Amino acid sequence: MSNIFKNKSVRYGIPFLVFVIGAPFLLNEFQQLRFQYKPLMESDVVREEIKKRGIKMRKPGDITLESEYEKIKDNDTRIWEIKRIPRPWEEEENVDKN
């Protein structure tokens, strides 16, 4: 019996297979806990705490691509002045000369 446990494939292979086969079942349990208790985070107690602290929550329809487009559609995008900013190792005077 001790010869069996001295074999490397048994000594390292069986724990590896247990880990590979058992890990999805363990992860499934953690995921179920996450989805089970997530509605508790959205409860009225949490909403009251957010209001009490003055945290502003965005609504899903506040900012859309269309609303941002309406803000910038009148800007003329053909007229740009390219300004080079100094790199961390450069001095600002050298950049302005170029």
JSON list of C-alpha atoms in Angstrom, two decimals:
[
{"chain": "A", "resi": 1, "resn": "MET", "atom": "CA", "xyz": [0.00, 0.00, 0.00]},
{"chain": "A", "resi": 2, "resn": "SER", "atom": "CA", "xyz": [2.88, 2.38, 0.76]},
{"chain": "A", "resi": 3, "resn": "ASN", "atom": "CA", "xyz": [4.31, 1.69, -2.71]},
{"chain": "A", "resi": 4, "resn": "ILE", "atom": "CA", "xyz": [1.12, 3.03, -4.26]},
{"chain": "A", "resi": 5, "resn": "PHE", "atom": "CA", "xyz": [1.39, 6.34, -2.41]},
{"chain": "A", "resi": 6, "resn": "LYS", "atom": "CA", "xyz": [5.06, 6.70, -3.36]},
{"chain": "A", "resi": 7, "resn": "ASN", "atom": "CA", "xyz": [4.10, 6.76, -7.03]},
{"chain": "A", "resi": 8, "resn": "LYS", "atom": "CA", "xyz": [4.27, 10.37, -8.32]},
{"chain": "A", "resi": 9, "resn": "SER", "atom": "CA", "xyz": [1.24, 10.05, -10.56]},
{"chain": "A", "resi": 10, "resn": "VAL", "atom": "CA", "xyz": [-0.88, 8.94, -7.61]},
{"chain": "A", "resi": 11, "resn": "ARG", "atom": "CA", "xyz": [0.65, 11.41, -5.17]},
{"chain": "A", "resi": 12, "resn": "TYR", "atom": "CA", "xyz": [0.22, 14.45, -7.43]},
{"chain": "A", "resi": 13, "resn": "GLY", "atom": "CA", "xyz": [-2.34, 13.29, -9.98]},
{"chain": "A", "resi": 14, "resn": "ILE", "atom": "CA", "xyz": [-5.22, 12.42, -7.68]},
{"chain": "A", "resi": 15, "resn": "PRO", "atom": "CA", "xyz": [-5.19, 15.78, -5.80]},
{"chain": "A", "resi": 16, "resn": "PHE", "atom": "CA", "xyz": [-4.95, 17.58, -9.14]},
{"chain": "A", "resi": 17, "resn": "LEU", "atom": "CA", "xyz": [-7.94, 15.72, -10.55]},
{"chain": "A", "resi": 18, "resn": "VAL", "atom": "CA", "xyz": [-9.93, 16.34, -7.36]},
{"chain": "A", "resi": 19, "resn": "PHE", "atom": "CA", "xyz": [-9.13, 20.04, -7.66]},
{"chain": "A", "resi": 20, "resn": "VAL", "atom": "CA", "xyz": [-10.00, 20.26, -11.37]},
{"chain": "A", "resi": 21, "resn": "ILE", "atom": "CA", "xyz": [-13.24, 18.31, -11.02]},
{"chain": "A", "resi": 22, "resn": "GLY", "atom": "CA", "xyz": [-14.29, 19.79, -7.66]},
{"chain": "A", "resi": 23, "resn": "ALA", "atom": "CA", "xyz": [-13.53, 23.46, -8.36]},
{"chain": "A", "resi": 24, "resn": "PRO", "atom": "CA", "xyz": [-16.57, 24.09, -10.61]},
{"chain": "A", "resi": 25, "resn": "PHE", "atom": "CA", "xyz": [-18.92, 22.75, -7.95]},
{"chain": "A", "resi": 26, "resn": "LEU", "atom": "CA", "xyz": [-17.36, 24.99, -5.31]},
{"chain": "A", "resi": 27, "resn": "LEU", "atom": "CA", "xyz": [-17.49, 28.02, -7.60]},
{"chain": "A", "resi": 28, "resn": "ASN", "atom": "CA", "xyz": [-21.12, 27.27, -8.36]},
{"chain": "A", "resi": 29, "resn": "GLU", "atom": "CA", "xyz": [-21.94, 27.50, -4.66]},
{"chain": "A", "resi": 30, "resn": "PHE", "atom": "CA", "xyz": [-20.18, 30.88, -4.35]},
{"chain": "A", "resi": 31, "resn": "GLN", "atom": "CA", "xyz": [-22.04, 32.22, -7.39]},
{"chain": "A", "resi": 32, "resn": "GLN", "atom": "CA", "xyz": [-25.37, 31.11, -5.95]},
{"chain": "A", "resi": 33, "resn": "LEU", "atom": "CA", "xyz": [-24.63, 32.99, -2.74]},
{"chain": "A", "resi": 34, "resn": "ARG", "atom": "CA", "xyz": [-23.76, 36.10, -4.70]},
{"chain": "A", "resi": 35, "resn": "PHE", "atom": "CA", "xyz": [-26.99, 36.09, -6.69]},
{"chain": "A", "resi": 36, "resn": "GLN", "atom": "CA", "xyz": [-29.04, 35.10, -3.66]},
{"chain": "A", "resi": 37, "resn": "TYR", "atom": "CA", "xyz": [-27.96, 38.07, -1.54]},
{"chain": "A", "resi": 38, "resn": "LYS", "atom": "CA", "xyz": [-27.64, 40.69, -4.30]},
{"chain": "A", "resi": 39, "resn": "PRO", "atom": "CA", "xyz": [-31.29, 41.82, -3.97]},
{"chain": "A", "resi": 40, "resn": "LEU", "atom": "CA", "xyz": [-30.56, 42.65, -0.34]},
{"chain": "A", "resi": 41, "resn": "MET", "atom": "CA", "xyz": [-28.05, 45.24, -1.48]},
{"chain": "A", "resi": 42, "resn": "GLU", "atom": "CA", "xyz": [-30.77, 46.98, -3.48]},
{"chain": "A", "resi": 43, "resn": "SER", "atom": "CA", "xyz": [-33.14, 47.15, -0.55]},
{"chain": "A", "resi": 44, "resn": "ASP", "atom": "CA", "xyz": [-34.78, 50.22, 0.94]},
{"chain": "A", "resi": 45, "resn": "VAL", "atom": "CA", "xyz": [-32.24, 50.37, 3.77]},
{"chain": "A", "resi": 46, "resn": "VAL", "atom": "CA", "xyz": [-29.41, 50.86, 1.32]},
{"chain": "A", "resi": 47, "resn": "ARG", "atom": "CA", "xyz": [-31.40, 53.47, -0.63]},
{"chain": "A", "resi": 48, "resn": "GLU", "atom": "CA", "xyz": [-32.11, 55.42, 2.57]},
{"chain": "A", "resi": 49, "resn": "GLU", "atom": "CA", "xyz": [-28.42, 55.32, 3.49]},
{"chain": "A", "resi": 50, "resn": "ILE", "atom": "CA", "xyz": [-27.48, 56.66, 0.06]},
{"chain": "A", "resi": 51, "resn": "LYS", "atom": "CA", "xyz": [-29.95, 59.52, 0.41]},
{"chain": "A", "resi": 52, "resn": "LYS", "atom": "CA", "xyz": [-28.75, 60.28, 3.93]},
{"chain": "A", "resi": 53, "resn": "ARG", "atom": "CA", "xyz": [-25.13, 60.55, 2.83]},
{"chain": "A", "resi": 54, "resn": "GLY", "atom": "CA", "xyz": [-26.04, 62.69, -0.17]},
{"chain": "A", "resi": 55, "resn": "ILE", "atom": "CA", "xyz": [-24.66, 60.37, -2.81]},
{"chain": "A", "resi": 56, "resn": "LYS", "atom": "CA", "xyz": [-26.10, 61.11, -6.23]},
{"chain": "A", "resi": 57, "resn": "MET", "atom": "CA", "xyz": [-26.88, 58.02, -8.23]},
{"chain": "A", "resi": 58, "resn": "ARG", "atom": "CA", "xyz": [-27.20, 58.28, -11.99]},
{"chain": "A", "resi": 59, "resn": "LYS", "atom": "CA", "xyz": [-30.28, 56.90, -13.59]},
{"chain": "A", "resi": 60, "resn": "PRO", "atom": "CA", "xyz": [-29.77, 54.61, -16.58]},
{"chain": "A", "resi": 61, "resn": "GLY", "atom": "CA", "xyz": [-31.23, 57.17, -19.02]},
{"chain": "A", "resi": 62, "resn": "ASP", "atom": "CA", "xyz": [-29.28, 60.21, -17.85]},
{"chain": "A", "resi": 63, "resn": "ILE", "atom": "CA", "xyz": [-26.37, 60.17, -20.29]},
{"chain": "A", "resi": 64, "resn": "THR", "atom": "CA", "xyz": [-26.81, 58.70, -23.72]},
{"chain": "A", "resi": 65, "resn": "LEU", "atom": "CA", "xyz": [-24.77, 58.75, -26.87]},
{"chain": "A", "resi": 66, "resn": "GLU", "atom": "CA", "xyz": [-27.41, 60.86, -28.57]},
{"chain": "A", "resi": 67, "resn": "SER", "atom": "CA", "xyz": [-27.41, 63.50, -25.81]},
{"chain": "A", "resi": 68, "resn": "GLU", "atom": "CA", "xyz": [-23.62, 63.79, -25.98]},
{"chain": "A", "resi": 69, "resn": "TYR", "atom": "CA", "xyz": [-23.79, 64.04, -29.76]},
{"chain": "A", "resi": 70, "resn": "GLU", "atom": "CA", "xyz": [-26.27, 66.90, -29.50]},
{"chain": "A", "resi": 71, "resn": "LYS", "atom": "CA", "xyz": [-23.81, 68.80, -27.31]},
{"chain": "A", "resi": 72, "resn": "ILE", "atom": "CA", "xyz": [-20.89, 68.58, -29.74]},
{"chain": "A", "resi": 73, "resn": "LYS", "atom": "CA", "xyz": [-22.51, 68.39, -33.18]},
{"chain": "A", "resi": 74, "resn": "ASP", "atom": "CA", "xyz": [-22.23, 72.14, -33.79]},
{"chain": "A", "resi": 75, "resn": "ASN", "atom": "CA", "xyz": [-18.48, 72.23, -33.13]},
{"chain": "A", "resi": 76, "resn": "ASP", "atom": "CA", "xyz": [-16.31, 72.55, -36.22]},
{"chain": "A", "resi": 77, "resn": "THR", "atom": "CA", "xyz": [-13.98, 69.58, -36.12]},
{"chain": "A", "resi": 78, "resn": "ARG", "atom": "CA", "xyz": [-11.88, 70.73, -39.09]},
{"chain": "A", "resi": 79, "resn": "ILE", "atom": "CA", "xyz": [-10.30, 73.60, -37.20]},
{"chain": "A", "resi": 80, "resn": "TRP", "atom": "CA", "xyz": [-7.89, 72.23, -34.62]},
{"chain": "A", "resi": 81, "resn": "GLU", "atom": "CA", "xyz": [-4.67, 73.61, -33.28]},
{"chain": "A", "resi": 82, "resn": "ILE", "atom": "CA", "xyz": [-2.24, 70.87, -32.44]},
{"chain": "A", "resi": 83, "resn": "LYS", "atom": "CA", "xyz": [-0.45, 71.55, -29.17]},
{"chain": "A", "resi": 84, "resn": "ARG", "atom": "CA", "xyz": [2.31, 69.28, -28.02]},
{"chain": "A", "resi": 85, "resn": "ILE", "atom": "CA", "xyz": [2.62, 68.77, -24.29]},
{"chain": "A", "resi": 86, "resn": "PRO", "atom": "CA", "xyz": [6.03, 68.16, -22.75]},
{"chain": "A", "resi": 87, "resn": "ARG", "atom": "CA", "xyz": [7.03, 64.66, -21.91]},
{"chain": "A", "resi": 88, "resn": "PRO", "atom": "CA", "xyz": [8.13, 64.02, -18.33]},
{"chain": "A", "resi": 89, "resn": "TRP", "atom": "CA", "xyz": [11.83, 64.04, -19.26]},
{"chain": "A", "resi": 90, "resn": "GLU", "atom": "CA", "xyz": [11.64, 67.16, -21.45]},
{"chain": "A", "resi": 91, "resn": "GLU", "atom": "CA", "xyz": [11.67, 70.76, -20.37]},
{"chain": "A", "resi": 92, "resn": "GLU", "atom": "CA", "xyz": [8.77, 72.97, -21.35]},
{"chain": "A", "resi": 93, "resn": "GLU", "atom": "CA", "xyz": [10.98, 75.58, -23.05]},
{"chain": "A", "resi": 94, "resn": "ASN", "atom": "CA", "xyz": [12.31, 73.07, -25.61]},
{"chain": "A", "resi": 95, "resn": "VAL", "atom": "CA", "xyz": [8.80, 71.98, -26.56]},
{"chain": "A", "resi": 96, "resn": "ASP", "atom": "CA", "xyz": [7.62, 75.55, -27.11]},
{"chain": "A", "resi": 97, "resn": "LYS", "atom": "CA", "xyz": [10.52, 76.27, -29.52]},
{"chain": "A", "resi": 98, "resn": "ASN", "atom": "CA", "xyz": [9.69, 73.32, -31.71]}
]
